[in-house]
Short mmCIF file of C-alpha atoms in Angstrom, two decimals:
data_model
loop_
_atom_site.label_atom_id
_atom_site.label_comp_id
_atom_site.label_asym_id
_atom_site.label_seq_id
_atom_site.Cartn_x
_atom_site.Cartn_y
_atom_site.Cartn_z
CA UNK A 27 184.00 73.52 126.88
CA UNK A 28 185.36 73.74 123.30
CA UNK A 29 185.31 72.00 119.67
CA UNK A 30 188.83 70.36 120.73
CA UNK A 31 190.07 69.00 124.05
CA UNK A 32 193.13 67.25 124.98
CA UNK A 33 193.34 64.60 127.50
CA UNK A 34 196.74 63.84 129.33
CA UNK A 35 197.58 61.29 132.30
CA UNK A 36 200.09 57.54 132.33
CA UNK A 37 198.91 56.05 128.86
CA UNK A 38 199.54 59.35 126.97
CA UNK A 39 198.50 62.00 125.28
CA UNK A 40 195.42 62.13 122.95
CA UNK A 41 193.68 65.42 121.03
CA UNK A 42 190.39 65.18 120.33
CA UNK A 43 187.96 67.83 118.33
CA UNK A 44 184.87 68.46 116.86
CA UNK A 45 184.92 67.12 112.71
CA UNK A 46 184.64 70.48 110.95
CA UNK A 47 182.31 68.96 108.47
CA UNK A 48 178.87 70.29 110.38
CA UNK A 49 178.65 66.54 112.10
CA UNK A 50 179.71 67.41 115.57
CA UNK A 51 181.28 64.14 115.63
CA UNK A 52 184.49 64.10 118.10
CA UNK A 53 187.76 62.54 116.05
CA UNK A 54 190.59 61.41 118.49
CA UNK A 55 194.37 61.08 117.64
CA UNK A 56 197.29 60.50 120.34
CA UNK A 57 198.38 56.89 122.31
CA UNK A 58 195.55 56.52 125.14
CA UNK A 59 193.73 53.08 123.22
CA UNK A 60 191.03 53.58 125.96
CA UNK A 61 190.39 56.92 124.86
CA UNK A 62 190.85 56.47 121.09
CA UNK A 63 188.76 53.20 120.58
CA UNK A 64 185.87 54.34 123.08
CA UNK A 65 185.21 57.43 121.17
CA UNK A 66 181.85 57.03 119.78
CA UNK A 67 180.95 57.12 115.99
CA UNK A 68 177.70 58.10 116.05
CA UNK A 69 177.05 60.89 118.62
CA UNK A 70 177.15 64.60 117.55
CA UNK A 71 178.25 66.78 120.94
CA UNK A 72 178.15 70.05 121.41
CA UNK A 73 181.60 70.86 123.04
CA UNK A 74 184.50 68.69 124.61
CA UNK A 75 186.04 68.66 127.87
CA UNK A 76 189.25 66.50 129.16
CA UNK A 77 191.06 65.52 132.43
CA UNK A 78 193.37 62.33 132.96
CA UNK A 79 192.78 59.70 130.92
CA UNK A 80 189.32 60.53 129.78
CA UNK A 81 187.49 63.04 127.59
CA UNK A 82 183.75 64.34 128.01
CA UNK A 83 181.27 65.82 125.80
CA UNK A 84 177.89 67.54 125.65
CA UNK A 85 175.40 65.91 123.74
CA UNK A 86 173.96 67.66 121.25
CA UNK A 87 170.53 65.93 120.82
CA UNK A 88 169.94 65.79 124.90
CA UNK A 89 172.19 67.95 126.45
CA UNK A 90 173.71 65.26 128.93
CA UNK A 91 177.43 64.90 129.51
CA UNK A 92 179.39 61.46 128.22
CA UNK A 93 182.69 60.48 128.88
CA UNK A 94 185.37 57.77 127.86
CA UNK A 95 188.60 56.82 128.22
CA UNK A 96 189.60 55.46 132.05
CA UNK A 97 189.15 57.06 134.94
CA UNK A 98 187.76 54.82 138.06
CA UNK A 99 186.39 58.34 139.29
CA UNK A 100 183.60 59.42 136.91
CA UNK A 101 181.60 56.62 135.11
CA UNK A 102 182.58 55.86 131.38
CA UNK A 103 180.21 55.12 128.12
CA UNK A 104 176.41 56.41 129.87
CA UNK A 105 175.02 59.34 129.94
CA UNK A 106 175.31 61.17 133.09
CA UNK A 107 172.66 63.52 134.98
CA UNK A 108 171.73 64.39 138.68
CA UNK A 109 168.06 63.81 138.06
CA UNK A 110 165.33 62.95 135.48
CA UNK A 111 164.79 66.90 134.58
CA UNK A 112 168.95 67.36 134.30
CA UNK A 113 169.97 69.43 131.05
CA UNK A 114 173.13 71.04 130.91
CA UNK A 115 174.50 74.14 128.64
CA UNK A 116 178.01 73.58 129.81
CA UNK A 117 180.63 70.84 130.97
CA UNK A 118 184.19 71.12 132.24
CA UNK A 119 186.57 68.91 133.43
CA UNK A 120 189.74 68.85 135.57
CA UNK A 121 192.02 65.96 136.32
CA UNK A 122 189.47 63.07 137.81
CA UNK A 123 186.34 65.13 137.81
CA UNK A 124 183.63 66.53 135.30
CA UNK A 125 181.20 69.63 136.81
CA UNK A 126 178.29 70.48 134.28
CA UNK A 127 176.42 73.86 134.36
CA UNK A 128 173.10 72.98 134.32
CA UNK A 129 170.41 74.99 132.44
CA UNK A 130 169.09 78.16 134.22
CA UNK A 131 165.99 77.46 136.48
CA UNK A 132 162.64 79.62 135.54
CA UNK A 133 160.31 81.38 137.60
CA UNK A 134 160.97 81.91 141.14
CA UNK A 135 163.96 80.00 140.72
CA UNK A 136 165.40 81.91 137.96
CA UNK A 137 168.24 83.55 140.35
CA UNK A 138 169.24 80.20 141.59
CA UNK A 139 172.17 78.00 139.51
CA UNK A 140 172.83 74.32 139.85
CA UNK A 141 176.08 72.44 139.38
CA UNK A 142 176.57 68.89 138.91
CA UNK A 143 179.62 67.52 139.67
CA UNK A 144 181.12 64.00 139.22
CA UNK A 145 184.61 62.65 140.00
CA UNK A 146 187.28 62.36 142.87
CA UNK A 147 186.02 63.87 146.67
CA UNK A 148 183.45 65.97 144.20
CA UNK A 149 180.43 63.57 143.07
CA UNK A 150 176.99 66.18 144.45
CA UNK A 151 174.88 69.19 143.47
CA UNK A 152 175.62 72.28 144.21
CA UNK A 153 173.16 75.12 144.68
CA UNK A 154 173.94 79.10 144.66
CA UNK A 155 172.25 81.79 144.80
CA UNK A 156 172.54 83.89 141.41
CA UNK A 157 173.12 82.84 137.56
CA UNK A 158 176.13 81.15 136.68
CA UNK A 159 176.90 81.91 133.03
CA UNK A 160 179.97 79.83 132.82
CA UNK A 161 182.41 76.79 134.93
CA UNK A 162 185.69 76.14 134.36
CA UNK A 163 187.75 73.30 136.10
CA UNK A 164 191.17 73.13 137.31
CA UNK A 165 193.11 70.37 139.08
CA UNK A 166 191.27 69.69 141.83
CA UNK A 167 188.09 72.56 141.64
CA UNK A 168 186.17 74.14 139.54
CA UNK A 169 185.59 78.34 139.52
CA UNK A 170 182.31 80.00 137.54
CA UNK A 171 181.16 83.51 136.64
CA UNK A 172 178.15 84.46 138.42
CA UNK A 173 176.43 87.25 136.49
CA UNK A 174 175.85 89.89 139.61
CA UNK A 175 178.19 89.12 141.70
CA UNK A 176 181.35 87.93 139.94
CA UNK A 177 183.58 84.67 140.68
CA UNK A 178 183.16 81.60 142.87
CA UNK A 179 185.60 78.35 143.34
CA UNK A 180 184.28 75.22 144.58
CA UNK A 181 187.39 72.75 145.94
CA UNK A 182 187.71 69.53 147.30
CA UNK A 183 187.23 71.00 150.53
CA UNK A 184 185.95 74.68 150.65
CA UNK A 185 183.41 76.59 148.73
CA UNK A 186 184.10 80.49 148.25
CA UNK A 187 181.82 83.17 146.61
CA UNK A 188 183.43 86.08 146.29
#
């Protein structure tokens, strides 16, 4: 996640970051119309994330991941969450999916991370054992950092902690 992001995919190109005026409004330039006219005016984020033909953001005020653009994988213009109690500190996004990071558990559950993930072969929860302090997404997977024991990938198909 970052103050710019930079979708790609058929209809083109489009950059998208955060105004540097202390809004945390997203501005998007490029030749995607679904991404450029869905952008919204009104909604501060926190970061950006983008895959193929869509870009994501944190928002600010509630912590929830929203997306536009067009993608038939990973649903446009609502908020997203798992559950009710969902917060996230971090979203990232690969080329049809969107993972979020969600925020660290407390008490007994404190060593214990959740993931969120929404998007091609990839819409679930995942649950490991330790603190994730970041997620980044490739094509088709995602990879965190987990704070003890060091880096896990989570694919289409296979899971491995390392």
């Amino acid at each position: 996640m970052s103050s710019i992001a930079i979708s790609y995919g058929e209809n083109g190109p489009v950059f998208c970051g955060l105004k540097s005026d202390g809004s945390h409004l997203a501005d998007c330039y490029g030749s995607n119309p679904a991404i450029i006219h869905a952008t919204p005016n009104h909604t501060p984020f926190l970061g950006l994330t983008a895959g193929s033909g869509f870009v994501c953001g944190l928002q600010m005020d509630s912590n929830e991941p929203f997306c536009w653009g067009s993608t038939g994988f990973i649903p446009m213009g609502t908020p997203l969450k798992a559950d009710e109690n969902s917060e996230y500190i971090e979203i990232s996004a690969g080329d049809h999916h969107l993972c979020g990071l969600r925020k660290p558990l407390m008490g007994d559950l404190r060593n214990t991370s959740l993931v969120d993930c929404w998007g091609y072969n990839m819409t679930k929860s995942y649950v490991f054992d330790g603190q994730i302090q970041s997620i980044s997404a490739g094509s088709e997977f995602n990879c965190g950092f987990l704070l003890r024991t060091g880096v896990f990938s989570a694919g289409v198909i296979k899971l491995v902690v390392m």
